[in-house]
Structures are given as structure tokens and as C-alpha cells.
mmCIF file of C-alpha atoms in Angstrom:
data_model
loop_
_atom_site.group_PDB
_atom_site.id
_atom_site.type_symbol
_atom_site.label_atom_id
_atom_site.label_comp_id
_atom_site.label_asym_id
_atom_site.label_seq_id
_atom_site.Cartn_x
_atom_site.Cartn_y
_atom_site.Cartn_z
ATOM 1 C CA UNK A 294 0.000 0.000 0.000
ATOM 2 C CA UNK A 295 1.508 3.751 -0.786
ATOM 3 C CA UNK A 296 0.513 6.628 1.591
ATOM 4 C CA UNK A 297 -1.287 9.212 -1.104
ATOM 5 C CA UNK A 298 0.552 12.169 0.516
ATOM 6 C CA UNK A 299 3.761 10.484 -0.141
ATOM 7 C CA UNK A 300 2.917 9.527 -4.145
ATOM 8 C CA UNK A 301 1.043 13.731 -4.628
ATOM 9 C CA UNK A 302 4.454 15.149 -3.629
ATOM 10 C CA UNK A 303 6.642 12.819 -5.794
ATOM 11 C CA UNK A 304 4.347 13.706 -8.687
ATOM 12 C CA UNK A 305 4.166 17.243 -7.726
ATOM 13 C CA UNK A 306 8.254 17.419 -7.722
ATOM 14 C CA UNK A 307 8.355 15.749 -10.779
ATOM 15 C CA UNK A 308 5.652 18.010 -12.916
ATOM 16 C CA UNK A 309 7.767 21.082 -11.450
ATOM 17 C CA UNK A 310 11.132 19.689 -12.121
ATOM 18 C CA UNK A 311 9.622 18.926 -16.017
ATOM 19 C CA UNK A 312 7.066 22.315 -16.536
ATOM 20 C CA UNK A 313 9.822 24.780 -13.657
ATOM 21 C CA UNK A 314 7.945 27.823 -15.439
ATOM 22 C CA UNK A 315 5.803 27.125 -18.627
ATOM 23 C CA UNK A 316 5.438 24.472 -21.573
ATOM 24 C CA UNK A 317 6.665 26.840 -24.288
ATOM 25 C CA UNK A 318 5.225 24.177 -26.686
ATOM 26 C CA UNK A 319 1.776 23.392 -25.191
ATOM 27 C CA UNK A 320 1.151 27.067 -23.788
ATOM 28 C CA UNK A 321 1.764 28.710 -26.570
ATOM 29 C CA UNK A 322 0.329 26.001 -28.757
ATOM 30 C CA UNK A 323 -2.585 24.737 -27.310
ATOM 31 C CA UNK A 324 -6.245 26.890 -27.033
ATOM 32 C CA UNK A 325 -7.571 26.525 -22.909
ATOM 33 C CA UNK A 326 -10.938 25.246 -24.000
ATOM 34 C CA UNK A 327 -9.562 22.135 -26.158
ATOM 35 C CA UNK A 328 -10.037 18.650 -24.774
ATOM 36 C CA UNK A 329 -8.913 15.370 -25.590
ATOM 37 C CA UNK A 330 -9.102 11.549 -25.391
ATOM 38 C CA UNK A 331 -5.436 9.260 -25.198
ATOM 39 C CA UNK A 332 -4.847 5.785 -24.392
ATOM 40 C CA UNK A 333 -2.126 4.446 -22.733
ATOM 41 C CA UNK A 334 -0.977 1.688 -25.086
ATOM 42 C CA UNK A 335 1.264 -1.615 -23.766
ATOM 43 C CA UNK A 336 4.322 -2.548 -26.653
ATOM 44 C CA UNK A 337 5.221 -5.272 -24.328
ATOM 45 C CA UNK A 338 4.112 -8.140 -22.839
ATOM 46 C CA UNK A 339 4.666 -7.890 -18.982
ATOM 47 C CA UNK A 340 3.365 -7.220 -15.630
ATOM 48 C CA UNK A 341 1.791 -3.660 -14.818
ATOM 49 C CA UNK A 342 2.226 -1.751 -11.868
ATOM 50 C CA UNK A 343 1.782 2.169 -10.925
ATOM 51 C CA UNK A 344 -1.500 2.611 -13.561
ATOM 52 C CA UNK A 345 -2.979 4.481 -10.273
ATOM 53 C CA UNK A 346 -0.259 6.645 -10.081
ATOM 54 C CA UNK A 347 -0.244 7.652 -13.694
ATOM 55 C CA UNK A 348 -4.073 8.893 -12.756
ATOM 56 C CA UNK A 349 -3.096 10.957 -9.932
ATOM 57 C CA UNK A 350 -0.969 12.802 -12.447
ATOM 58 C CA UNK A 351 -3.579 13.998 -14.583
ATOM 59 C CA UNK A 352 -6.098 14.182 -11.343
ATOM 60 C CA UNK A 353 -3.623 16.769 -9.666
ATOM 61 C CA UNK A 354 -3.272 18.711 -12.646
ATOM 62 C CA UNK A 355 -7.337 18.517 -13.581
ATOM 63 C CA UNK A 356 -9.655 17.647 -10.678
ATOM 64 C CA UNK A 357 -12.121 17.021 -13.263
ATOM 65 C CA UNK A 358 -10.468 14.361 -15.611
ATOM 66 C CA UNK A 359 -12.111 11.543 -16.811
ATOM 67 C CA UNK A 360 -9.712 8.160 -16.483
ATOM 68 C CA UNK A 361 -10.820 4.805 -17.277
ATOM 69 C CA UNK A 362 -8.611 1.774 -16.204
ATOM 70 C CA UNK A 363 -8.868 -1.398 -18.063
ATOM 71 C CA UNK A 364 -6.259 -3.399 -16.364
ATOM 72 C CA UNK A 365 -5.184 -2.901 -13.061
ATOM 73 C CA UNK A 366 -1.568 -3.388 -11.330
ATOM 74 C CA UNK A 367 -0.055 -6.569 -10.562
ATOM 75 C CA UNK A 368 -2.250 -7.950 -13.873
ATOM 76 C CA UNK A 369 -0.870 -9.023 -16.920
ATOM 77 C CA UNK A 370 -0.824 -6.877 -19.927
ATOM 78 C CA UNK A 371 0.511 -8.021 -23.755
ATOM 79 C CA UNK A 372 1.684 -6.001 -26.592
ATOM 80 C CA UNK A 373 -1.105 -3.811 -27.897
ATOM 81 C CA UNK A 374 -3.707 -3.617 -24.958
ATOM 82 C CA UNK A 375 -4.709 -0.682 -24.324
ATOM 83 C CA UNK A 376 -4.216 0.098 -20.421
ATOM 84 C CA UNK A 377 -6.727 3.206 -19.686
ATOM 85 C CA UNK A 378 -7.555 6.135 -21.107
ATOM 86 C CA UNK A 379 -7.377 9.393 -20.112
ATOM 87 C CA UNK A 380 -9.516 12.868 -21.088
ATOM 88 C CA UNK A 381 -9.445 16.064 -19.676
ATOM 89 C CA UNK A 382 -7.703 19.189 -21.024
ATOM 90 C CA UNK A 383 -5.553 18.309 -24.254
ATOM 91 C CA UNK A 384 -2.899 21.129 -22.221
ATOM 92 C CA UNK A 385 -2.854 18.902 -18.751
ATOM 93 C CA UNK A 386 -2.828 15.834 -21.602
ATOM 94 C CA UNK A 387 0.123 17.226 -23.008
ATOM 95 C CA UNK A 388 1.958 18.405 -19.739
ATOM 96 C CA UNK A 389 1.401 15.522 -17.760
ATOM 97 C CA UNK A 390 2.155 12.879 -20.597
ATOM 98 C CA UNK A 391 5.949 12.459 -19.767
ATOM 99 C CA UNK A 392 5.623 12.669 -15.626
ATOM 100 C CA UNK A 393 2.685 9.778 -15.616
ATOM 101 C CA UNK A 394 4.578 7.112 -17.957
ATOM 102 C CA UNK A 395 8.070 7.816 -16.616
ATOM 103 C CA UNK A 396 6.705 6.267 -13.289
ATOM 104 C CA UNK A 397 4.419 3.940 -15.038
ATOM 105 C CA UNK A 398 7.213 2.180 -17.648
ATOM 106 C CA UNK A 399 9.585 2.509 -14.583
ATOM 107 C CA UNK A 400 7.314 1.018 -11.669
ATOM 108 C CA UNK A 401 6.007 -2.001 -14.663
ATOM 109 C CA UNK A 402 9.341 -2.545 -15.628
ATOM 110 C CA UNK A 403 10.340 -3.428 -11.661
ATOM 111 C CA UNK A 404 7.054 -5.463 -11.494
ATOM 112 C CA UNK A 405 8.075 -6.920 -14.744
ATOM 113 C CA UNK A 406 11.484 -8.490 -13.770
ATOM 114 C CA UNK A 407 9.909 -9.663 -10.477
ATOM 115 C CA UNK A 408 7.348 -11.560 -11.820
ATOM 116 C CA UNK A 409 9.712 -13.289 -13.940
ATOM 117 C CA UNK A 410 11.912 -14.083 -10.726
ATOM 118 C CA UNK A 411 9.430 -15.337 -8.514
ATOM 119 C CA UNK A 412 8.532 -17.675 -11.408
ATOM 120 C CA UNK A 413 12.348 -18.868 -12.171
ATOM 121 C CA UNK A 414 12.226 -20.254 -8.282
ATOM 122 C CA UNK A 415 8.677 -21.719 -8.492
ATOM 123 C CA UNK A 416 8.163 -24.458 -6.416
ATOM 124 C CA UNK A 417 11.105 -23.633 -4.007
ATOM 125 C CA UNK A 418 10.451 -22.265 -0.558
ATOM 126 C CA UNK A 419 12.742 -19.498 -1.432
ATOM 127 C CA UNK A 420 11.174 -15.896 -2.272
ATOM 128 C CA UNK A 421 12.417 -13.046 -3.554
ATOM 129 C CA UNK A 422 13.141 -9.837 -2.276
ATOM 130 C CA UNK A 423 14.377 -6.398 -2.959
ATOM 131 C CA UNK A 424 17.346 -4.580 -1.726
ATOM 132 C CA UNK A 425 17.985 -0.607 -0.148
ATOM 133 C CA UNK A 426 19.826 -0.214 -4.073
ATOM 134 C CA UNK A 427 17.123 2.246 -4.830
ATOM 135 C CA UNK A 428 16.513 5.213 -6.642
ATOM 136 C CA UNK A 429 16.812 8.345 -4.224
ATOM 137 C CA UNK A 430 13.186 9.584 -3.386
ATOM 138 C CA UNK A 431 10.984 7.158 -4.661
ATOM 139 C CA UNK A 432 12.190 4.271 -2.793
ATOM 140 C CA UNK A 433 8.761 3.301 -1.596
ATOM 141 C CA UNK A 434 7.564 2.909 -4.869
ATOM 142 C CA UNK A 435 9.887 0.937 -6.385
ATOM 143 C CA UNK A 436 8.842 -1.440 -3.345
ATOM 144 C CA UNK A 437 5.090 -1.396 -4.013
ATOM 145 C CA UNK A 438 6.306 -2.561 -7.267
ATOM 146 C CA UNK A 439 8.559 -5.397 -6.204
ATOM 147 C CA UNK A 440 5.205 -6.404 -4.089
ATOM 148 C CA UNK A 441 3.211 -6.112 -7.068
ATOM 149 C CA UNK A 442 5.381 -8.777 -9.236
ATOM 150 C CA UNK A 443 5.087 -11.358 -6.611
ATOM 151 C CA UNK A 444 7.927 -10.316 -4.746
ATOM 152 C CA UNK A 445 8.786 -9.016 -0.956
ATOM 153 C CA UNK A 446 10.327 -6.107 0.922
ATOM 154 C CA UNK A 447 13.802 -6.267 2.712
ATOM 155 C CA UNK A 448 14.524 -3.140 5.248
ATOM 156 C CA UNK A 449 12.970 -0.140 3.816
ATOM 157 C CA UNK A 450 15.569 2.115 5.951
ATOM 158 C CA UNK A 451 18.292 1.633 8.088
ATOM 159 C CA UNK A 452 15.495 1.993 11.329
ATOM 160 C CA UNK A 453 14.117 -1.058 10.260
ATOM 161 C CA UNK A 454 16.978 -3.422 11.565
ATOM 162 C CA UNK A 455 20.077 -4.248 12.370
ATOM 163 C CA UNK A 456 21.974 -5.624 9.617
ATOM 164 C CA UNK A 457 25.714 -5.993 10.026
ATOM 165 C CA UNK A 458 27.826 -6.440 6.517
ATOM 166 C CA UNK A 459 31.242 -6.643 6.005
ATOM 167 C CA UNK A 460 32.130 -3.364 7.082
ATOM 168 C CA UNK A 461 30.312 -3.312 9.897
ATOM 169 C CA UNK A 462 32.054 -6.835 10.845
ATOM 170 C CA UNK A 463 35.355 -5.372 10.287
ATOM 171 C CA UNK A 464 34.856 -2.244 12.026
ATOM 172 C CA UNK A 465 33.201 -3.821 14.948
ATOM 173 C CA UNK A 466 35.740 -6.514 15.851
ATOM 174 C CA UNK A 467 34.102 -9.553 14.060
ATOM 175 C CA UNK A 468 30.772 -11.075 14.645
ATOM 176 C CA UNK A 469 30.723 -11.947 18.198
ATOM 177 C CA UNK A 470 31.457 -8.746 19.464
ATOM 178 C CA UNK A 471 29.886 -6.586 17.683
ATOM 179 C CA UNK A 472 26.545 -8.683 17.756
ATOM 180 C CA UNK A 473 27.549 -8.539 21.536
ATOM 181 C CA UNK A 474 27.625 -4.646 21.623
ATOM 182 C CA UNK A 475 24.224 -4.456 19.762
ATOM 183 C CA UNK A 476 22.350 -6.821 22.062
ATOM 184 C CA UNK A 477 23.170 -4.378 25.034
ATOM 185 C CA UNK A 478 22.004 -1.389 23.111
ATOM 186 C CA UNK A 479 18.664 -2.615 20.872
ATOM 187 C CA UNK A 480 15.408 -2.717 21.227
ATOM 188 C CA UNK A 481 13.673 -5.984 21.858
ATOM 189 C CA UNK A 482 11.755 -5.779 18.863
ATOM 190 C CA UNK A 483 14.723 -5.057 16.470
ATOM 191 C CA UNK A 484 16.109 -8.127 14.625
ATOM 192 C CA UNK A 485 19.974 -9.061 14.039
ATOM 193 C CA UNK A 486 21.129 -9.637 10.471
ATOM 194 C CA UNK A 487 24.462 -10.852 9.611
ATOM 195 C CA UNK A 488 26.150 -10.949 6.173
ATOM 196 C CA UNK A 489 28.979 -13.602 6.317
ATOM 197 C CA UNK A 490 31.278 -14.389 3.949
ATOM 198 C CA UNK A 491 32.189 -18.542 4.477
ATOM 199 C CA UNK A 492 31.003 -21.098 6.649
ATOM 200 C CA UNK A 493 33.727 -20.437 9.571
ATOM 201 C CA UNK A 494 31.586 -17.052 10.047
ATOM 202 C CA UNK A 495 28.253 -18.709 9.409
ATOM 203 C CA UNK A 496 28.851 -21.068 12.339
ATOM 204 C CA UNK A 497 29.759 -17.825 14.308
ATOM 205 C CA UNK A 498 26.941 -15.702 13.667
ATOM 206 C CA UNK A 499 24.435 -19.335 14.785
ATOM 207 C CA UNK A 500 26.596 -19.163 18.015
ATOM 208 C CA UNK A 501 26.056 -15.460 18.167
ATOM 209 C CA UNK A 502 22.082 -16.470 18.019
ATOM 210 C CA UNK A 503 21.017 -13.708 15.154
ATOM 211 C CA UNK A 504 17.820 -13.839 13.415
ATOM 212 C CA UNK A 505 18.550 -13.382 9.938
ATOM 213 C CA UNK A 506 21.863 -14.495 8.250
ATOM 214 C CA UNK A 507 23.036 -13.576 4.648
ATOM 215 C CA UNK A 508 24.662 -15.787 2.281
ATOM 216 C CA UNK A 509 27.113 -13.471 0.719
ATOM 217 C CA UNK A 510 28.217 -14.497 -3.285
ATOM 218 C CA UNK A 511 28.299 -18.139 -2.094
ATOM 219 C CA UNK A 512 28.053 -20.916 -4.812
ATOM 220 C CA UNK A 513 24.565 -22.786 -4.350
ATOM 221 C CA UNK A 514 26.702 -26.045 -3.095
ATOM 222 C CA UNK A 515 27.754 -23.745 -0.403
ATOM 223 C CA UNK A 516 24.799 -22.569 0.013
ATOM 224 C CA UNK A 517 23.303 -26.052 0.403
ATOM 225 C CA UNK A 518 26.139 -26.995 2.830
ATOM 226 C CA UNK A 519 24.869 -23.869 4.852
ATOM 227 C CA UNK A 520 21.517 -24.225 4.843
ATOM 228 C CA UNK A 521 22.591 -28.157 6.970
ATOM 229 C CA UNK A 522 24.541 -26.509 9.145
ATOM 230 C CA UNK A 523 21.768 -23.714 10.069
ATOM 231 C CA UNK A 524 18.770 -26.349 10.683
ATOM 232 C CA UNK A 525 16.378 -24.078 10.574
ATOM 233 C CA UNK A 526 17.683 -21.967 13.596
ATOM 234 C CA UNK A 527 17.791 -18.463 12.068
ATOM 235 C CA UNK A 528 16.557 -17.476 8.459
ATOM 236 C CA UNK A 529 18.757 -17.679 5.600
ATOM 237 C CA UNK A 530 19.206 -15.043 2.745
ATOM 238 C CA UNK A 531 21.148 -15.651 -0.020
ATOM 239 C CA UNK A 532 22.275 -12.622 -2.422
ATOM 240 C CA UNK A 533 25.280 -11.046 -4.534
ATOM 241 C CA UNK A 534 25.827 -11.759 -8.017
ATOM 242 C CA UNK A 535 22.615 -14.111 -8.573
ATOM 243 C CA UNK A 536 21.749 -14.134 -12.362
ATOM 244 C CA UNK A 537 18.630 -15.563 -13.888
ATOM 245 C CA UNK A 538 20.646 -18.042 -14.808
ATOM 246 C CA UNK A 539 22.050 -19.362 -11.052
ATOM 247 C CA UNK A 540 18.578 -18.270 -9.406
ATOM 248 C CA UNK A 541 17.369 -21.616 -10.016
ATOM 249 C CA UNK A 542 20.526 -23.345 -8.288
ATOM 250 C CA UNK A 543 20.375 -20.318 -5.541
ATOM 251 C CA UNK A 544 16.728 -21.771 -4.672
ATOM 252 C CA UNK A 545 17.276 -25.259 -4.535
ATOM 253 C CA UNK A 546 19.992 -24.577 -2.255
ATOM 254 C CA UNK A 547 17.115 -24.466 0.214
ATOM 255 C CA UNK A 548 17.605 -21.019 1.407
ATOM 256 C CA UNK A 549 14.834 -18.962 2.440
ATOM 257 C CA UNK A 550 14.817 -15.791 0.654
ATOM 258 C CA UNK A 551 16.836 -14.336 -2.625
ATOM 259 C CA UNK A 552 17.527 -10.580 -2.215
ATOM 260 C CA UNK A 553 17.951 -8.998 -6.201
ATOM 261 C CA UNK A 554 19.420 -5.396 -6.081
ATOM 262 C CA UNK A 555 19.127 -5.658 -9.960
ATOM 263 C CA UNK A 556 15.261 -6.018 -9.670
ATOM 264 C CA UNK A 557 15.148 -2.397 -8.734
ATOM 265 C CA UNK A 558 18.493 -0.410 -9.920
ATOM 266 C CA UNK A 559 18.969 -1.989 -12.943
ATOM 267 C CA UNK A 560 15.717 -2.551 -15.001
ATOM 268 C CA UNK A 561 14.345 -2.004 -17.957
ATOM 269 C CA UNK A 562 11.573 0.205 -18.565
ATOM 270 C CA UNK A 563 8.167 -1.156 -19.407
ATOM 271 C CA UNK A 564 7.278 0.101 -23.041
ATOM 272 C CA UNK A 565 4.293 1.779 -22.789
ATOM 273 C CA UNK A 566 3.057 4.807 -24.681
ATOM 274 C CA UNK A 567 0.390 7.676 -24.601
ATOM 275 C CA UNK A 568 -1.734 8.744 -27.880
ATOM 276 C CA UNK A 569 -4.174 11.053 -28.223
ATOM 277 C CA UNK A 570 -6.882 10.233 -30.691
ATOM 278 C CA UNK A 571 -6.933 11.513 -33.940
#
């Protein structure tokens, strides 16, 4: 779920970082009293995601616009279907055109890639999950849309947990101690994550009793050998340089969750396009 006052002043930075003063081309162009119908049209086959947000667009710039949605987010869409369609001024048309489908292809493309994730470990107890590798300011969207294909939330912030990588490790005398200095300090309602590197720190950070442990760019027969050794008694998370192509592997390594950082800072955008009717 996205708070609305969050989404209203992402859109609302974006239409003033795009318009600042005027649309020299629409403004000058354009009469106030014409109106006009578009359609969002799909030149992919994929998932969709942020078709909501595209609305608010033209809704903040027109109170009054008239937007139909014919398929919703997290549904399937193919090349050619025509998404919604939007009327209201052809002006707001024009000025929020580039604002609403620069979320939409973004948000669709993270959906997208999910999707096809969370069906590359099917039938696995494994799921997948997103990293903090976000774009700055929009972070919570780019989650809704990892939900949206199928997929889970890690940490949203730093607040959320503790979650000690290498660095931290390093910097805090090794796992033991610094788990040891955290414990004294935390909440009791903050979990313990701990990113380790081989199965010599794996067997430490059990001993240390954390909650969550990551699997850092461990083959999946590592993985495997890890996931014996754990028995169950803290949650496994494997990441760091899975490919579509080892994601398979990764899963049947019986670990318990798959966190992508590709799934949200490096995909494609969803091809999707706006046309007003002739």
C-alpha cells in the first residue's frame, strides 16, 4: 500500500522539475478550451504496476479528468492492450504525458522483472526480495512494485533493523562482538542480520544467536552446505551476483529468501506509450 501524501508530492516534484515555469510548446500552442481523449498503449508483454499513479498525475493537474482503467496493477498486460484512457484538457494531456509514464514504464518494468523471478524459483520455498539499491526519493515505490510482481520487501531504511555487513564486521571486531555490543544497546523488537562471507563465520553468527543471516556471493553447493549446518535456527538469505541463470541453483539450495538489487536499480523500462486520438 503507498501513503497518497507520499505519491502527490513525488508527482508534484516531478511536474515542477519537467514544466519549472511554462510548456513553451503546449502554452503557446494549445487553445484553454480544447479537450482530448489518449490511451495508454502496452508494446510489451509484462506485468503492470503504478496505472494508479499515472491517474493521480492527470487528477492533480485537472480535478475534473475523466480516467478509465482497463487493467489494473499486478495484472498481466501483452503487446497492444490498451491500459486506460485518459480525457481532460488536451494542455494537462500534453503536460502531464511524460511525468505519468516515466513512473508507469519505470514502476512495470520493476514489477516486470519480479514476476519473472518469482517464477524462475517456483516451487522452491525461497522468495524473492528487494534490496535498499534504490533510486533516491521514490524508494517506496519501487517497493510497491517489487510487491506487485510477486515479490517481498527487505529493510525499507536503516530503522528497520540491524543488519551488520562486512564493514560493519570489520569495524566492529568480528561477529561476536559486535553482535555482543548491539544486544546491550537494541530494542527488543529489532532483529539481528548478519552478512557472512564462508562457513567459519556462518557457524559464528548461529553461536552469536542472530535472526537473519546472509549468504554473501556463495556458490549454491555452499549454500546447500549452509543451509545443513543452520537447521532451521535463524533465516537464511542468499544474495550477490545471482543471475537468472544461477537463481534456479540459488533456490534449490534451500535457502529462504533471494535478495535482487538488480530487480530495482537496474531494469528495464516497461514500453508503454500515450496517444491522443486523432
Amino acid at each position: 500500500m503507498l501513503n497518497q501524501i507520499y505519491v502527490d508530492n513525488i508527482i508534484k516534484n516531478a511536474l515542477l522539475e519537467d514544466i519549472n515555469y511554462i510548456d513553451c510548446a503546449t502554452d503557446y500552442l494549445i487553445p484553454d478550451e480544447q479537450s482530448d481523449t489518449a490511451s495508454f498503449l502496452a508494446k510489451a508483454d509484462g506485468v503492470l504496476c503504478g496505472i494508479n499513479i499515472a491517474k493521480r498525475v492527470f487528477q492533480i493537474l485537472q480535478p475534473d479528468t475523466e480516467f478509465h482503467i482497463f487493467i489494473h496493477d499486478g495484472e498481466k498486460v501483452k503487446y497492444g492492450d490498451i491500459i486506460a484512457t485518459v480525457k481532460c484538457k488536451t494542455k494537462n494531456l500534453l503536460k502531464g504525458e511524460r511525468t505519468a509514464l516515466n513512473l508507469l514504464q519505470h514502476l512495470s518494468g520493476i514489477a516486470t522483472e519480479t514476476a519473472k523471478c518469482v517464477e524462475l524459483v517456483k516451487g522452491t520455498k525461497a522468495s524473492i526480495a528487494d534490496t535498499r539499491k534504490t533510486i533516491p526519493g521514490i524508494r517506496s515505490l519501487q517497493k510497491y512494485a517489487v510487491t506487485v510482481g510477486g515479490g517481498r520487501n527487505h529493510r525499507y531504511n536503516l530503522s528497520d533493523a540491524a543488519m551488520l555487513k562486512d564493514n560493519h564486521i570489520d569495524a566492529g571486531g568480528g561477529i561476536t562482538n559486535a553482535v555482543s555490543k548491539l544486544r546491550s544497546k537494541l530494542g527488543h523488537m529489532t532483529k539481528i542480520e548478519v552478512e557472512v562471507r564462508n562457513l567459519d563465520e556462518l557457524r559464528e553468527a548461529l553461536a552469536a544467536d542472530v535472526d537473519v543471516i546472509m549468504l554473501d556471493n556463495m556458490s549454491p553447493k555452499l549454500m546447500s552446505e549452509a543451509v545443513k549446518i543452520t537447521d532451521g535456527k535463524a533465516v537464511l538469505e542468499a544474495s550477490g551476483g545471482i543471475t537468472s541463470d544461477t537463481i534456479r541453483a540459488v533456490a534449490e539450495s534451500g535457502v529462504d529468501i533471494i535478495s535482487l538489487g538488480a530487480i530495482t536499480h537496474s531494469v528495464r523500462a516497461f514500453d508503454i506509450s500515450l496517444k491522443i486520438a486523432k
